CSV table of C-alpha atoms in Angstrom, one decimal:
chain,number,residue,atom,x,y,z
A,21,MET,CA,45.0,-27.9,-31.1
A,22,SER,CA,45.1,-25.5,-28.2
A,23,TYR,CA,43.3,-26.5,-25.0
A,24,LYS,CA,42.5,-25.4,-21.5
A,25,ILE,CA,41.7,-27.4,-18.3
A,26,ILE,CA,39.4,-25.9,-15.8
A,27,VAL,CA,38.7,-27.3,-12.3
A,28,ASP,CA,36.7,-26.3,-9.3
A,29,SER,CA,38.6,-25.7,-6.1
A,30,CYS,CA,37.6,-29.1,-4.8
A,31,CYS,CA,40.6,-30.3,-6.8
A,32,ASP,CA,43.6,-30.8,-4.6
A,33,LEU,CA,46.5,-29.5,-6.6
A,34,THR,CA,50.0,-31.0,-6.8
A,35,ALA,CA,53.0,-28.6,-7.0
A,36,GLN,CA,53.4,-29.5,-10.7
A,37,MET,CA,49.8,-28.6,-11.5
A,38,LYS,CA,50.2,-25.2,-10.1
A,39,GLU,CA,52.8,-24.5,-12.8
A,40,TRP,CA,50.5,-25.4,-15.7
A,41,SER,CA,49.9,-22.4,-18.0
A,42,ASN,CA,46.6,-23.5,-19.7
A,43,PHE,CA,44.9,-24.2,-16.4
A,44,GLN,CA,42.4,-22.4,-14.2
A,45,VAL,CA,40.8,-23.1,-10.8
A,46,ILE,CA,37.3,-21.8,-10.1
A,47,PRO,CA,36.9,-21.2,-6.4
A,48,LEU,CA,34.0,-22.2,-4.2
A,49,THR,CA,33.0,-20.0,-1.3
A,50,LEU,CA,33.4,-21.1,2.3
A,51,GLN,CA,31.4,-19.7,5.3
A,52,ILE,CA,31.5,-20.1,9.1
A,53,GLY,CA,28.8,-17.8,10.5
A,54,ASP,CA,29.7,-14.3,9.3
A,55,TYR,CA,33.2,-15.4,8.2
A,56,VAL,CA,33.2,-15.8,4.4
A,57,ILE,CA,36.3,-16.6,2.2
A,58,ALA,CA,37.0,-17.8,-1.3
A,59,ASP,CA,38.5,-21.3,-1.6
A,60,ASP,CA,41.5,-20.0,-3.6
A,61,GLU,CA,45.3,-19.8,-3.4
A,62,ASN,CA,45.0,-17.6,-0.3
A,63,PHE,CA,43.1,-20.3,1.7
A,64,GLU,CA,44.8,-21.0,5.1
A,65,GLN,CA,43.9,-24.5,6.2
A,66,ASP,CA,45.1,-24.2,9.8
A,67,ASP,CA,43.2,-20.9,10.4
A,68,PHE,CA,40.1,-22.2,8.8
A,69,ILE,CA,40.1,-25.4,10.9
A,70,ARG,CA,40.7,-23.4,14.0
A,71,ARG,CA,37.7,-21.3,13.3
A,72,MET,CA,35.6,-24.4,12.6
A,73,THR,CA,36.7,-26.0,15.8
A,74,GLN,CA,35.9,-22.9,17.9
A,75,SER,CA,32.6,-22.0,16.2
A,76,ASN,CA,29.2,-23.4,17.2
A,77,VAL,CA,27.9,-22.6,13.8
A,78,LEU,CA,28.1,-25.3,11.1
A,79,ALA,CA,30.5,-24.5,8.3
A,80,GLN,CA,29.0,-24.3,4.8
A,81,SER,CA,30.0,-23.9,1.2
A,82,ALA,CA,28.6,-22.4,-2.0
A,83,CYS,CA,29.4,-23.4,-5.5
A,84,PRO,CA,30.7,-21.0,-8.2
A,85,SER,CA,28.1,-19.2,-10.3
A,86,PRO,CA,27.5,-20.3,-13.9
A,87,GLN,CA,29.0,-16.9,-14.9
A,88,ALA,CA,32.3,-17.9,-13.3
A,89,PHE,CA,32.5,-21.0,-15.5
A,90,ALA,CA,31.3,-19.1,-18.6
A,91,GLY,CA,34.0,-16.5,-18.1
A,92,ALA,CA,36.7,-19.2,-17.7
A,93,CYS,CA,35.7,-20.5,-21.2
A,94,GLU,CA,36.9,-17.2,-22.7
A,95,GLY,CA,40.2,-17.1,-24.6
A,96,ASP,CA,41.9,-18.4,-27.7
A,97,TYR,CA,41.4,-22.2,-27.1
A,98,ASP,CA,40.1,-24.8,-29.4
A,99,ASP,CA,39.2,-27.3,-26.7
A,100,ILE,CA,38.1,-26.8,-23.1
A,101,TYR,CA,37.8,-29.5,-20.4
A,102,ILE,CA,36.0,-28.8,-17.1
A,103,ILE,CA,36.2,-31.0,-14.1
A,104,THR,CA,33.9,-30.7,-11.0
A,105,ILE,CA,33.3,-32.4,-7.7
A,106,THR,CA,30.6,-35.1,-7.8
A,107,ASP,CA,27.1,-33.7,-8.5
A,108,LYS,CA,25.9,-35.7,-5.4
A,109,LEU,CA,27.9,-33.4,-3.0
A,110,SER,CA,27.7,-30.0,-4.7
A,111,GLY,CA,25.9,-28.0,-7.3
A,112,CYS,CA,29.3,-27.3,-9.1
A,113,TYR,CA,28.6,-29.8,-11.9
A,114,ASN,CA,25.2,-28.2,-12.8
A,115,SER,CA,26.6,-24.7,-12.5
A,116,ALA,CA,29.4,-25.6,-14.9
A,117,LEU,CA,26.9,-27.0,-17.4
A,118,GLN,CA,24.8,-23.8,-17.1
A,119,GLY,CA,28.0,-21.8,-17.6
A,120,VAL,CA,28.9,-23.7,-20.8
A,121,ALA,CA,25.3,-23.0,-22.1
A,122,LEU,CA,25.7,-19.3,-21.2
A,123,TYR,CA,29.0,-19.2,-23.1
A,124,LYS,CA,27.6,-20.9,-26.2
A,125,ASP,CA,24.6,-18.5,-26.2
A,126,GLU,CA,26.9,-15.5,-26.2
A,127,HIS,CA,29.6,-16.7,-28.6
A,128,ASN,CA,29.3,-18.0,-32.1
A,129,ASP,CA,32.5,-20.0,-32.2
A,130,SER,CA,33.4,-23.7,-32.8
A,131,LYS,CA,35.1,-24.2,-29.5
A,132,ASN,CA,34.7,-27.7,-28.1
A,133,ILE,CA,33.7,-27.8,-24.4
A,134,HIS,CA,33.0,-30.8,-22.1
A,135,VAL,CA,32.2,-30.9,-18.4
A,136,PHE,CA,33.4,-34.0,-16.5
A,137,ASN,CA,31.6,-35.1,-13.4
A,138,SER,CA,34.5,-36.6,-11.3
A,139,LEU,CA,32.1,-38.6,-9.2
A,140,ALA,CA,34.4,-37.8,-6.3
A,141,THR,CA,36.6,-34.9,-5.2
A,142,SER,CA,40.1,-34.1,-3.9
A,143,GLY,CA,43.1,-35.8,-5.5
A,144,LEU,CA,40.8,-37.8,-7.9
A,145,GLU,CA,40.0,-34.5,-9.7
A,146,ALA,CA,43.8,-33.9,-10.0
A,147,LEU,CA,44.3,-37.4,-11.5
A,148,ILE,CA,41.6,-36.7,-14.1
A,149,ALA,CA,43.2,-33.4,-15.0
A,150,MET,CA,46.6,-35.1,-15.4
A,151,GLU,CA,45.0,-37.7,-17.7
A,152,ILE,CA,43.4,-35.0,-19.8
A,153,LYS,CA,46.7,-33.2,-20.1
A,154,LYS,CA,48.6,-36.4,-21.0
A,155,LEU,CA,46.2,-37.2,-23.8
A,156,ALA,CA,45.9,-33.6,-25.1
A,157,ASP,CA,49.7,-33.2,-25.2
A,158,SER,CA,49.9,-36.4,-27.2
A,159,GLY,CA,47.7,-34.8,-29.9
A,160,ALA,CA,44.6,-36.9,-29.3
A,161,ALA,CA,41.4,-35.6,-30.7
A,162,PHE,CA,38.8,-33.9,-28.5
A,163,ASN,CA,36.1,-36.6,-28.8
A,164,ASN,CA,38.6,-39.3,-28.2
A,165,ILE,CA,39.9,-37.6,-25.0
A,166,VAL,CA,36.3,-37.2,-23.7
A,167,SER,CA,35.4,-40.8,-24.2
A,168,SER,CA,38.7,-42.0,-22.8
A,169,VAL,CA,38.6,-39.8,-19.7
A,170,GLU,CA,34.9,-40.7,-19.0
A,171,LYS,CA,36.0,-44.3,-19.0
A,172,PHE,CA,39.0,-43.5,-16.8
A,173,ILE,CA,36.7,-41.9,-14.2
A,174,THR,CA,34.5,-44.9,-13.9
A,175,GLU,CA,37.0,-47.7,-14.3
A,176,ASN,CA,40.6,-46.6,-13.5
A,177,CYS,CA,40.6,-44.4,-10.4
A,178,LYS,CA,39.2,-44.5,-6.8
A,179,LEU,CA,38.9,-42.3,-3.7
A,180,TYR,CA,38.9,-43.5,-0.1
A,181,PHE,CA,38.9,-41.4,3.1
A,182,CYS,CA,39.3,-41.7,6.8
A,183,LEU,CA,37.7,-38.9,8.9
A,184,GLU,CA,38.0,-38.1,12.5
A,185,SER,CA,34.5,-36.5,12.4
A,186,PHE,CA,31.5,-36.9,10.2
A,187,ASP,CA,29.7,-33.9,11.8
A,188,ILE,CA,29.9,-31.6,8.7
A,189,LEU,CA,28.7,-34.4,6.4
A,190,LYS,CA,25.8,-35.2,8.7
A,191,GLY,CA,24.9,-31.6,9.3
A,192,ASN,CA,24.9,-30.8,5.6
A,193,GLY,CA,22.9,-33.9,4.7
A,194,ARG,CA,25.7,-35.4,2.6
A,195,LEU,CA,25.9,-38.9,4.1
A,196,PHE,CA,23.1,-40.4,2.1
A,197,ASN,CA,23.3,-44.1,2.9
A,198,LEU,CA,25.3,-43.6,6.1
A,199,ALA,CA,22.9,-43.5,9.1
A,200,ALA,CA,24.1,-41.0,11.6
A,201,ASN,CA,22.9,-42.9,14.6
A,202,VAL,CA,24.7,-46.0,13.4
A,203,ILE,CA,27.9,-44.1,13.1
A,204,GLU,CA,27.6,-42.8,16.6
A,205,ALA,CA,26.9,-46.2,18.0
A,206,LEU,CA,29.7,-48.0,16.2
A,207,ARG,CA,32.5,-46.1,18.0
A,208,VAL,CA,35.0,-47.5,15.5
A,209,LYS,CA,37.3,-46.0,12.8
A,210,LEU,CA,35.6,-45.9,9.5
A,211,ILE,CA,36.9,-46.0,5.9
A,212,GLY,CA,34.7,-44.2,3.5
A,213,ARG,CA,34.8,-44.3,-0.3
A,214,ALA,CA,33.3,-42.5,-3.3
A,215,GLU,CA,30.8,-44.8,-4.9
A,216,ASN,CA,28.9,-43.7,-8.0
A,217,GLY,CA,29.4,-40.2,-6.8
A,218,LYS,CA,28.0,-40.8,-3.3
A,219,VAL,CA,29.5,-41.4,0.1
A,220,ALA,CA,29.6,-45.1,1.2
A,221,ILE,CA,31.3,-47.1,4.0
A,222,ALA,CA,34.1,-49.3,2.7
A,223,GLY,CA,35.2,-50.8,6.0
A,224,LYS,CA,35.9,-50.2,9.7
A,225,ASP,CA,38.3,-51.3,12.5
A,226,LEU,CA,39.0,-50.6,16.1
A,227,THR,CA,42.3,-48.7,15.9
A,228,GLN,CA,43.7,-46.1,13.5
A,229,LYS,CA,46.7,-48.1,12.5
A,230,ARG,CA,44.6,-51.2,11.7
A,231,THR,CA,42.2,-49.0,9.7
A,232,PHE,CA,45.1,-47.6,7.6
A,233,ILE,CA,46.4,-51.2,7.0
A,234,LYS,CA,42.9,-52.2,5.9
A,235,LEU,CA,42.7,-49.1,3.6
A,236,ALA,CA,46.0,-50.2,2.0
A,237,GLY,CA,44.5,-53.6,1.5
A,238,PHE,CA,41.5,-52.1,-0.3
A,239,ILE,CA,43.9,-50.1,-2.6
A,240,ASP,CA,46.0,-53.2,-3.3
A,241,ARG,CA,42.9,-55.2,-4.1
A,242,ASP,CA,41.6,-52.5,-6.5
A,243,CYS,CA,44.9,-52.3,-8.3
A,244,SER,CA,45.3,-56.1,-8.6
A,245,GLY,CA,46.6,-57.0,-12.1
A,246,SER,CA,47.6,-53.4,-12.9
A,247,SER,CA,51.1,-52.1,-13.5
A,248,LEU,CA,51.5,-49.1,-11.2
A,249,GLU,CA,54.8,-47.9,-12.5
A,250,ASP,CA,53.4,-44.7,-14.0
A,251,LYS,CA,50.4,-44.4,-11.7
A,252,LEU,CA,49.9,-42.0,-8.8
A,253,CYS,CA,48.5,-42.1,-5.3
A,254,ILE,CA,47.6,-38.7,-3.8
A,255,ILE,CA,47.1,-38.3,-0.1
A,256,SER,CA,45.3,-35.1,1.0
A,257,HIS,CA,45.3,-34.2,4.6
A,258,VAL,CA,43.5,-31.8,6.9
A,259,CYS,CA,46.0,-30.4,9.5
A,260,CYS,CA,47.6,-33.9,10.0
A,261,GLU,CA,50.8,-34.2,7.9
A,262,GLU,CA,52.3,-36.7,10.3
A,263,LYS,CA,49.3,-38.9,9.9
A,264,ALA,CA,49.5,-38.6,6.1
A,265,GLU,CA,53.2,-39.7,6.3
A,266,THR,CA,52.1,-42.8,8.3
A,267,VAL,CA,49.5,-43.6,5.6
A,268,LYS,CA,52.1,-43.1,2.9
A,269,GLU,CA,54.4,-45.6,4.6
A,270,ILE,CA,51.7,-48.2,5.0
A,271,ILE,CA,50.5,-47.8,1.4
A,272,LYS,CA,54.1,-48.1,0.2
A,273,ASN,CA,54.7,-51.3,2.2
A,274,ASN,CA,51.4,-52.9,1.3
A,275,THR,CA,50.7,-52.0,-2.3
A,276,GLY,CA,52.5,-51.7,-5.6
A,277,PHE,CA,52.9,-47.9,-5.4
A,278,SER,CA,56.5,-46.8,-5.0
A,279,GLU,CA,57.4,-44.0,-2.6
A,280,GLU,CA,58.0,-41.5,-5.4
A,281,ASN,CA,54.5,-42.1,-6.8
A,282,ILE,CA,52.8,-41.3,-3.5
A,283,ILE,CA,52.2,-37.6,-3.1
A,284,ILE,CA,51.2,-35.8,0.1
A,285,ILE,CA,49.4,-32.5,-0.2
A,286,LYS,CA,47.2,-30.3,2.0
A,287,ALA,CA,43.5,-30.6,1.2
A,288,SER,CA,41.7,-27.6,-0.4
A,289,GLY,CA,39.3,-25.5,1.5
A,290,LEU,CA,36.2,-27.5,0.5
A,291,ASN,CA,37.8,-30.8,1.3
A,292,SER,CA,39.1,-29.4,4.6
A,293,LEU,CA,35.6,-28.3,5.4
A,294,TYR,CA,34.1,-31.8,4.8
A,295,GLY,CA,37.2,-33.7,5.9
A,296,SER,CA,37.4,-31.8,9.2
A,297,ASN,CA,40.4,-31.7,11.5
A,298,GLY,CA,42.5,-34.9,11.1
A,299,GLY,CA,40.8,-36.0,7.9
A,300,ILE,CA,42.7,-38.1,5.2
A,301,LEU,CA,41.6,-38.6,1.6
A,302,VAL,CA,43.4,-41.0,-0.7
A,303,ALA,CA,42.9,-40.9,-4.5
A,304,PHE,CA,44.8,-43.2,-6.9
A,305,ASN,CA,44.6,-44.5,-10.5
A,306,PHE,CA,45.4,-48.0,-11.7
């Protein structure tokens, strides 16, 4: 059975994923005042963060239209799998559902289509895409892949993040249970996590290094009892590759992930917007 994997541009792509043939990225739109760009392969992280830093206007994003998702469903495929950022941070998931409905209204075919709510963003979307590809390439049936991957999302992968600034999250109302005034008063380094699709605080510490060690401890705890031989840890960074290397070294030394299974990549445009300059996002499966 032929298949296609579609992701929104909140998915931080590995080099290998960029070579997939049956794969498509649907870009979000990013805006800083009058400056508007697509979050696509032409996105320049350094330039965008420079503009964010220099602007007194809050950066914003807009999700793709339902028509964009409907168009991506075109083609000679039996099965289509769509992955989006958590519905608690963006309208992408709902837009994708509407796009699938549009496609089905306009086409009388037997194509199987499912939209996965990643309940997170960044490298976790990439891990979901890899899991779908692995199962589809093995010849698994569509319904079995859907049920297996839905379980994978809720039980076998996690996302943590360490940000230098929570200004964009606060300004766009994305913090939910994080009280802005508490964050300002703490004056400590925070570790956040994706929890049921929302943003939550996992821990805190006084220094950056101790925060990263604590982050590695959370990862080690989450992976307890699991063999990590064929599992991945994806570190996405926002203009801080050296910091990402430090995080990689700490994770390698404090968890069961081997060096070759820890991947460092630049964050996508949307994740750069919310992660802000110096942000680190760590996704892994177990």
